[in-house]
Coordinates of C-alpha atoms in Angstrom, one line a residue:
X1 CA -25.5 26.3 107.8
X2 CA -26.6 25.0 111.2
X3 CA -25.0 26.7 114.2
X4 CA -21.8 25.1 115.6
X5 CA -23.7 24.2 118.7
X6 CA -26.0 22.1 116.5
X7 CA -23.2 20.4 114.7
X8 CA -20.7 19.6 117.4
X9 CA -21.3 16.5 119.5
X10 CA -23.0 17.5 122.8
X11 CA -20.3 15.8 125.0
X12 CA -17.6 17.8 123.0
X13 CA -19.4 21.1 123.6
X14 CA -19.4 20.5 127.3
X15 CA -15.9 19.0 127.4
X16 CA -13.4 20.6 129.7
X17 CA -10.1 20.1 127.9
X18 CA -6.9 18.9 129.5
X19 CA -5.0 21.9 130.8
X20 CA -1.3 21.3 130.1
X21 CA 1.4 22.9 132.3
X22 CA 2.4 25.2 129.4
X23 CA -1.2 26.5 129.0
X24 CA -1.5 27.8 132.5
X25 CA 1.0 30.7 132.3
X26 CA 0.5 31.5 128.7
X27 CA 1.4 35.1 127.8
X28 CA 3.9 35.5 130.6
X29 CA 7.7 35.3 130.5
X30 CA 9.3 32.5 132.4
X31 CA 12.7 31.0 132.7
X32 CA 12.5 28.5 135.6
X33 CA 10.3 25.5 134.7
X34 CA 9.4 23.3 137.7
X35 CA 5.8 22.7 136.7
X36 CA 5.6 19.7 134.3
X37 CA 7.7 17.0 136.0
X38 CA 10.3 17.3 133.3
X39 CA 14.0 16.2 133.6
X40 CA 16.0 19.5 133.8
X41 CA 18.8 18.1 131.7
X42 CA 19.2 17.3 128.0
X43 CA 18.1 20.6 126.6
X44 CA 16.0 21.2 124.4
X45 CA 14.5 17.8 124.2
X46 CA 13.7 17.5 127.9
X47 CA 10.9 20.1 127.6
X48 CA 7.4 19.5 126.3
X49 CA 6.8 21.3 123.0
X50 CA 4.4 24.3 122.5
X51 CA 1.0 22.6 122.5
X52 CA -0.4 25.2 120.0
X53 CA 2.8 25.4 117.8
X54 CA 2.6 29.2 117.8
X55 CA 6.0 29.9 116.1
X56 CA 5.3 27.4 113.4
X57 CA 1.8 28.7 112.7
X58 CA 3.2 32.2 112.4
X59 CA 5.4 31.0 109.5
X60 CA 2.6 29.0 107.9
X61 CA 0.4 32.1 108.1
X62 CA 2.8 34.0 105.8
X63 CA 3.2 31.1 103.3
X64 CA -0.4 29.9 103.1
X65 CA -2.0 33.3 103.6
X66 CA -4.3 32.1 106.3
X67 CA -4.4 33.7 109.8
X68 CA -2.8 31.7 112.6
X69 CA -6.1 31.6 114.4
X70 CA -7.5 29.6 111.5
X71 CA -4.8 26.9 111.5
X72 CA -4.8 23.5 113.2
X73 CA -1.7 21.3 113.1
X74 CA -1.8 17.6 113.6
X75 CA 0.0 14.3 113.3
X76 CA -0.5 14.1 109.5
X77 CA -3.7 15.0 107.9
X78 CA -5.1 11.8 109.3
X79 CA -5.4 13.4 112.7
X80 CA -7.4 16.2 111.3
X81 CA -9.6 13.7 109.5
X82 CA -10.2 11.6 112.6
X83 CA -10.9 14.7 114.8
X84 CA -13.7 15.7 112.4
X85 CA -15.5 12.5 113.3
X86 CA -14.7 12.8 117.0
X87 CA -15.9 16.5 117.1
X88 CA -19.0 16.4 114.9
X89 CA -20.4 12.9 114.6
X90 CA -22.3 10.8 117.1
X91 CA -21.3 7.1 116.8
X92 CA -24.2 4.9 115.6
X93 CA -26.4 7.9 114.9
X94 CA -24.8 10.4 112.4
X95 CA -23.5 9.8 108.9
X96 CA -21.1 11.4 106.4
X97 CA -21.3 11.6 102.6
X98 CA -18.2 11.4 100.4
X99 CA -17.3 11.2 96.7
X100 CA -16.3 7.8 95.4
X101 CA -13.5 6.9 94.5
X102 CA -11.4 9.0 96.9
X103 CA -8.8 8.8 99.7
X104 CA -9.5 5.7 101.8
X105 CA -8.9 7.2 105.3
X106 CA -12.3 9.0 105.3
X107 CA -14.0 5.6 105.3
X108 CA -11.5 4.0 107.7
X109 CA -12.0 6.8 110.2
X110 CA -15.8 6.5 109.8
X111 CA -15.6 2.8 110.5
X112 CA -13.4 3.3 113.5
X113 CA -15.8 5.9 114.9
X114 CA -18.9 3.8 114.1
X115 CA -20.3 6.4 111.7
X116 CA -22.2 5.5 108.6
X117 CA -20.3 6.3 105.4
X118 CA -22.3 7.1 102.3
X119 CA -20.2 7.1 99.1
X120 CA -21.6 8.9 96.0
X121 CA -20.1 7.7 92.7
X122 CA -18.4 10.2 90.5
X123 CA -19.3 10.4 86.8
X124 CA -17.3 9.0 83.9
X125 CA -15.1 12.1 84.0
X126 CA -14.4 11.7 87.7
X127 CA -16.6 14.7 88.5
X128 CA -19.2 15.3 91.2
X129 CA -22.8 16.4 91.0
X130 CA -23.7 18.7 93.9
X131 CA -27.3 17.5 93.5
X132 CA -26.4 13.9 94.0
X133 CA -24.2 14.6 97.0
X134 CA -26.9 16.6 98.6
X135 CA -29.5 14.0 97.8
X136 CA -27.5 11.5 99.8
X137 CA -27.7 13.6 102.9
X138 CA -30.4 13.6 105.6
X139 CA -30.9 15.3 109.0
X140 CA -28.1 13.3 110.5
X141 CA -25.5 14.0 107.9
X142 CA -22.8 16.0 109.6
X143 CA -19.9 16.1 107.0
X144 CA -19.4 16.0 103.3
X145 CA -15.9 14.9 102.1
X146 CA -14.4 16.2 98.9
X147 CA -10.8 15.6 97.9
X148 CA -9.5 18.0 95.2
X149 CA -7.3 17.3 93.4
X150 CA -8.8 13.9 94.1
X151 CA -6.9 10.7 95.0
X152 CA -6.6 8.3 93.1
X153 CA -8.0 10.1 90.1
X154 CA -5.7 13.1 90.2
X155 CA -8.2 15.7 88.8
X156 CA -9.5 18.9 90.3
X157 CA -13.2 18.6 91.2
X158 CA -15.5 21.1 89.5
X159 CA -15.3 24.3 91.5
X160 CA -18.8 25.4 90.7
X161 CA -20.3 22.1 92.0
X162 CA -18.2 22.4 95.2
X163 CA -19.5 25.9 95.7
X164 CA -23.1 24.7 95.4
X165 CA -22.4 22.1 98.1
X166 CA -20.8 24.7 100.4
X167 CA -23.8 27.1 99.9
X168 CA -26.6 24.5 100.3
X169 CA -25.3 22.0 102.8
X170 CA -26.1 22.8 106.4
X171 CA -23.3 20.8 107.9
X172 CA -19.5 20.7 107.6
X173 CA -17.8 20.5 104.2
X174 CA -14.2 19.2 104.3
X175 CA -12.1 19.8 101.2
X176 CA -8.8 17.9 101.2
X177 CA -6.3 19.9 99.2
X178 CA -3.3 17.6 99.9
X179 CA -2.2 18.0 96.2
X180 CA -3.3 21.6 95.6
X181 CA 0.3 22.8 95.4
X182 CA 0.6 21.0 92.0
X183 CA -2.6 22.6 90.7
X184 CA -3.3 25.9 89.1
X185 CA -6.7 26.1 90.7
X186 CA -7.2 28.7 93.5
X187 CA -7.2 26.8 96.8
X188 CA -10.3 26.9 98.8
X189 CA -8.3 27.8 102.0
X190 CA -8.4 31.3 100.6
X191 CA -12.2 31.2 100.7
X192 CA -12.5 30.6 104.5
X193 CA -14.0 34.0 105.2
X194 CA -16.9 33.2 102.9
X195 CA -17.9 29.8 104.4
X196 CA -18.1 29.2 108.2
X197 CA -18.8 25.5 107.5
X198 CA -15.6 24.9 105.5
X199 CA -12.6 22.9 106.7
X200 CA -9.7 22.7 104.2
X201 CA -6.9 20.1 104.7
X202 CA -3.3 20.4 103.5
X203 CA -0.1 18.6 104.3
X204 CA 3.7 18.8 104.4
X205 CA 3.9 15.3 103.0
X206 CA 3.5 16.1 99.2
X207 CA 4.9 19.3 97.8
X208 CA 7.1 20.0 100.8
X209 CA 8.7 16.6 100.6
X210 CA 8.3 16.0 104.4
X211 CA 6.1 12.9 104.6
X212 CA 8.4 11.5 107.3
X213 CA 7.8 14.3 109.8
X214 CA 4.0 13.7 109.8
X215 CA 2.6 17.2 109.8
X216 CA -0.9 17.9 108.5
X217 CA -2.8 21.2 108.4
X218 CA -6.5 22.1 108.7
X219 CA -7.7 25.6 107.9
X220 CA -11.1 26.7 109.2
X221 CA -13.0 29.4 111.0
X222 CA -11.5 30.1 114.5
X223 CA -14.5 28.6 116.2
X224 CA -13.9 25.3 114.5
X225 CA -10.2 25.5 115.2
X226 CA -11.0 26.0 118.9
X227 CA -13.1 22.9 118.9
X228 CA -10.2 20.9 117.3
X229 CA -7.8 22.2 119.9
X230 CA -10.2 21.3 122.7
X231 CA -10.2 17.7 121.6
X232 CA -6.7 17.0 120.4
X233 CA -4.0 15.5 122.6
X234 CA -2.0 18.2 124.4
X235 CA 1.3 17.7 122.7
X236 CA 0.3 16.2 119.4
X237 CA 3.1 17.7 117.3
X238 CA 6.5 17.0 118.6
X239 CA 9.5 19.4 118.7
X240 CA 11.5 17.7 116.0
X241 CA 8.6 17.9 113.6
X242 CA 8.0 21.6 114.4
X243 CA 11.7 22.4 113.9
X244 CA 11.9 20.5 110.6
X245 CA 8.8 22.2 109.3
X246 CA 10.2 25.6 110.2
X247 CA 13.4 24.8 108.4
X248 CA 11.4 24.0 105.2
X249 CA 9.3 27.1 105.5
X250 CA 12.4 29.3 105.6
X251 CA 13.0 28.3 101.9
X252 CA 9.6 28.2 100.2
X253 CA 11.2 29.0 96.9
X254 CA 13.0 25.7 97.0
X255 CA 9.7 23.9 97.3
X256 CA 8.4 26.0 94.3
X257 CA 11.4 24.8 92.3
X258 CA 10.8 21.2 93.2
X259 CA 7.1 21.6 92.1
X260 CA 8.2 22.9 88.7
X261 CA 10.6 20.0 88.2
X262 CA 7.9 17.5 89.2
X263 CA 5.4 19.1 86.8
X264 CA 7.9 18.9 84.0
X265 CA 8.6 15.3 84.7
X266 CA 4.8 14.6 84.9
X267 CA 4.3 15.9 81.4
X268 CA 7.3 13.9 80.1
X269 CA 6.2 10.7 81.8
X270 CA 2.6 11.0 80.6
X271 CA 3.8 11.6 77.0
X272 CA 6.0 8.5 77.2
X273 CA 3.1 6.4 78.7
X274 CA 0.8 7.3 75.8
X275 CA 3.3 5.6 73.5
X276 CA 3.3 2.4 75.4
X277 CA 1.3 -0.4 73.7
X278 CA 0.2 -1.6 77.2
X279 CA -1.3 1.8 78.1
X280 CA -4.8 2.4 76.9
X281 CA -5.2 5.9 78.2
X282 CA -4.2 8.6 80.7
X283 CA -6.8 10.5 82.8
X284 CA -6.4 14.3 83.3
X285 CA -4.4 15.1 86.4
X286 CA -3.7 18.2 88.6
X287 CA -1.5 16.3 91.1
X288 CA 2.0 14.8 91.4
X289 CA 0.6 11.5 90.1
X290 CA -1.5 10.3 87.3
X291 CA -4.0 7.4 86.7
X292 CA -3.2 5.2 83.7
X293 CA -5.6 2.7 82.1
X294 CA -3.6 -0.4 81.3
X295 CA -4.2 -3.6 79.3
X296 CA -3.8 -5.8 82.5
X297 CA -3.1 -3.7 85.6
X298 CA -2.5 -6.7 87.9
X299 CA 0.0 -8.5 85.6
X300 CA 1.9 -5.3 84.9
X301 CA 1.9 -4.4 88.6
X302 CA 3.3 -7.9 89.5
X303 CA 5.9 -7.5 86.8
X304 CA 7.1 -4.2 88.1
X305 CA 7.2 -5.5 91.7
X306 CA 9.6 -8.2 90.5
X307 CA 11.7 -5.5 89.0
X308 CA 11.8 -3.7 92.4
X309 CA 9.5 -0.9 91.1
X310 CA 6.4 -0.1 93.2
X311 CA 3.4 1.7 91.8
X312 CA -0.2 1.6 93.1
X313 CA -2.6 -0.9 91.6
X314 CA -6.1 0.7 91.8
X315 CA -7.9 -1.8 89.7
X316 CA -10.2 -2.9 92.6
X317 CA -11.3 0.7 93.2
X318 CA -14.6 2.0 91.8
X319 CA -14.3 3.3 88.3
X320 CA -10.6 2.4 88.2
X321 CA -10.6 -1.0 86.6
X322 CA -7.2 -1.9 85.1
X323 CA -5.7 1.3 86.4
X324 CA -2.3 2.0 87.9
X325 CA -1.6 5.1 89.8
X326 CA 1.9 6.4 89.0
X327 CA 3.6 8.8 91.4
X328 CA 6.1 11.2 89.7
X329 CA 9.6 10.3 90.9
X330 CA 13.1 11.7 90.1
X331 CA 14.2 11.6 86.4
X332 CA 16.3 8.5 87.2
X333 CA 13.3 6.7 88.8
X334 CA 11.0 7.7 86.0
X335 CA 13.5 6.5 83.4
X336 CA 13.8 3.1 85.2
X337 CA 10.0 2.7 85.2
X338 CA 9.7 3.5 81.5
X339 CA 12.6 1.2 80.6
X340 CA 10.9 -1.7 82.5
X341 CA 7.6 -1.1 80.9
X342 CA 9.1 -0.9 77.4
X343 CA 10.5 -4.4 78.0
X344 CA 7.2 -5.8 79.3

């Protein structure tokens, strides 16, 4: 890969980050805080949170088996996605390459940051060709985006092809593993030591059931994490979010139990969908959702909305004509969905 100095935007390399009041005495014990213009009353919410979320990262390190120095925490994964553009791409000059179809925020952030977005269509099995991805790159390609398990298709992307991209691309490869907890595939976050150009995204929104607290994770080489921390806003993860995440991390086996239940429900729901006359097929999935080919996705979607049941109509997405994306709900929710579809 190129050196980090070659990949990072020049203004970011020379950036002097904001020094928060909590950074200046780091490593020393203190009990009187008269430095940050805080209100001394209404403990503990009167104090700014730890800008580097050290206690939370120490817990994540044990669960995710990634050193704390290799962890960035942000306001959802979307902050880590946006920071990739702000750190590595020059507006109006650089470009990124991504698989298509995939999570829409990669393109939204590219558009916001005035960066050319180059989609590369997956094959009929929703798989990538490393050769095609690399062929779409040029000297100004800074990032390749790969979501695995992919959204909205649900499947794991071929590991051998991803490895080829990691080994041959000179820029940053970002693998979004938001749904990896539902997959049997070894997560790429455990491969960080082998690839200095790798950033792996993960989230508390899916398997951990904490979408409301907006906490995303990025795992990467410490040098990349330092760049992220240099650019992020000082107190980007609030105290309530940190506290709730630490509560969840104290009971990781509860999350494992929920994952098992959801996978059982996924199998049951897919089996039932295959028996529906209005379902033409189910695509393989490694996530907490599946993509179903329907006879008329728009009409079925509208019918379900009128029943108060919301799924995702993906029919306008590349390769997903007449497809509905179905998230696995509770047994009761899934039963209500099936009952409505059987009456369609």
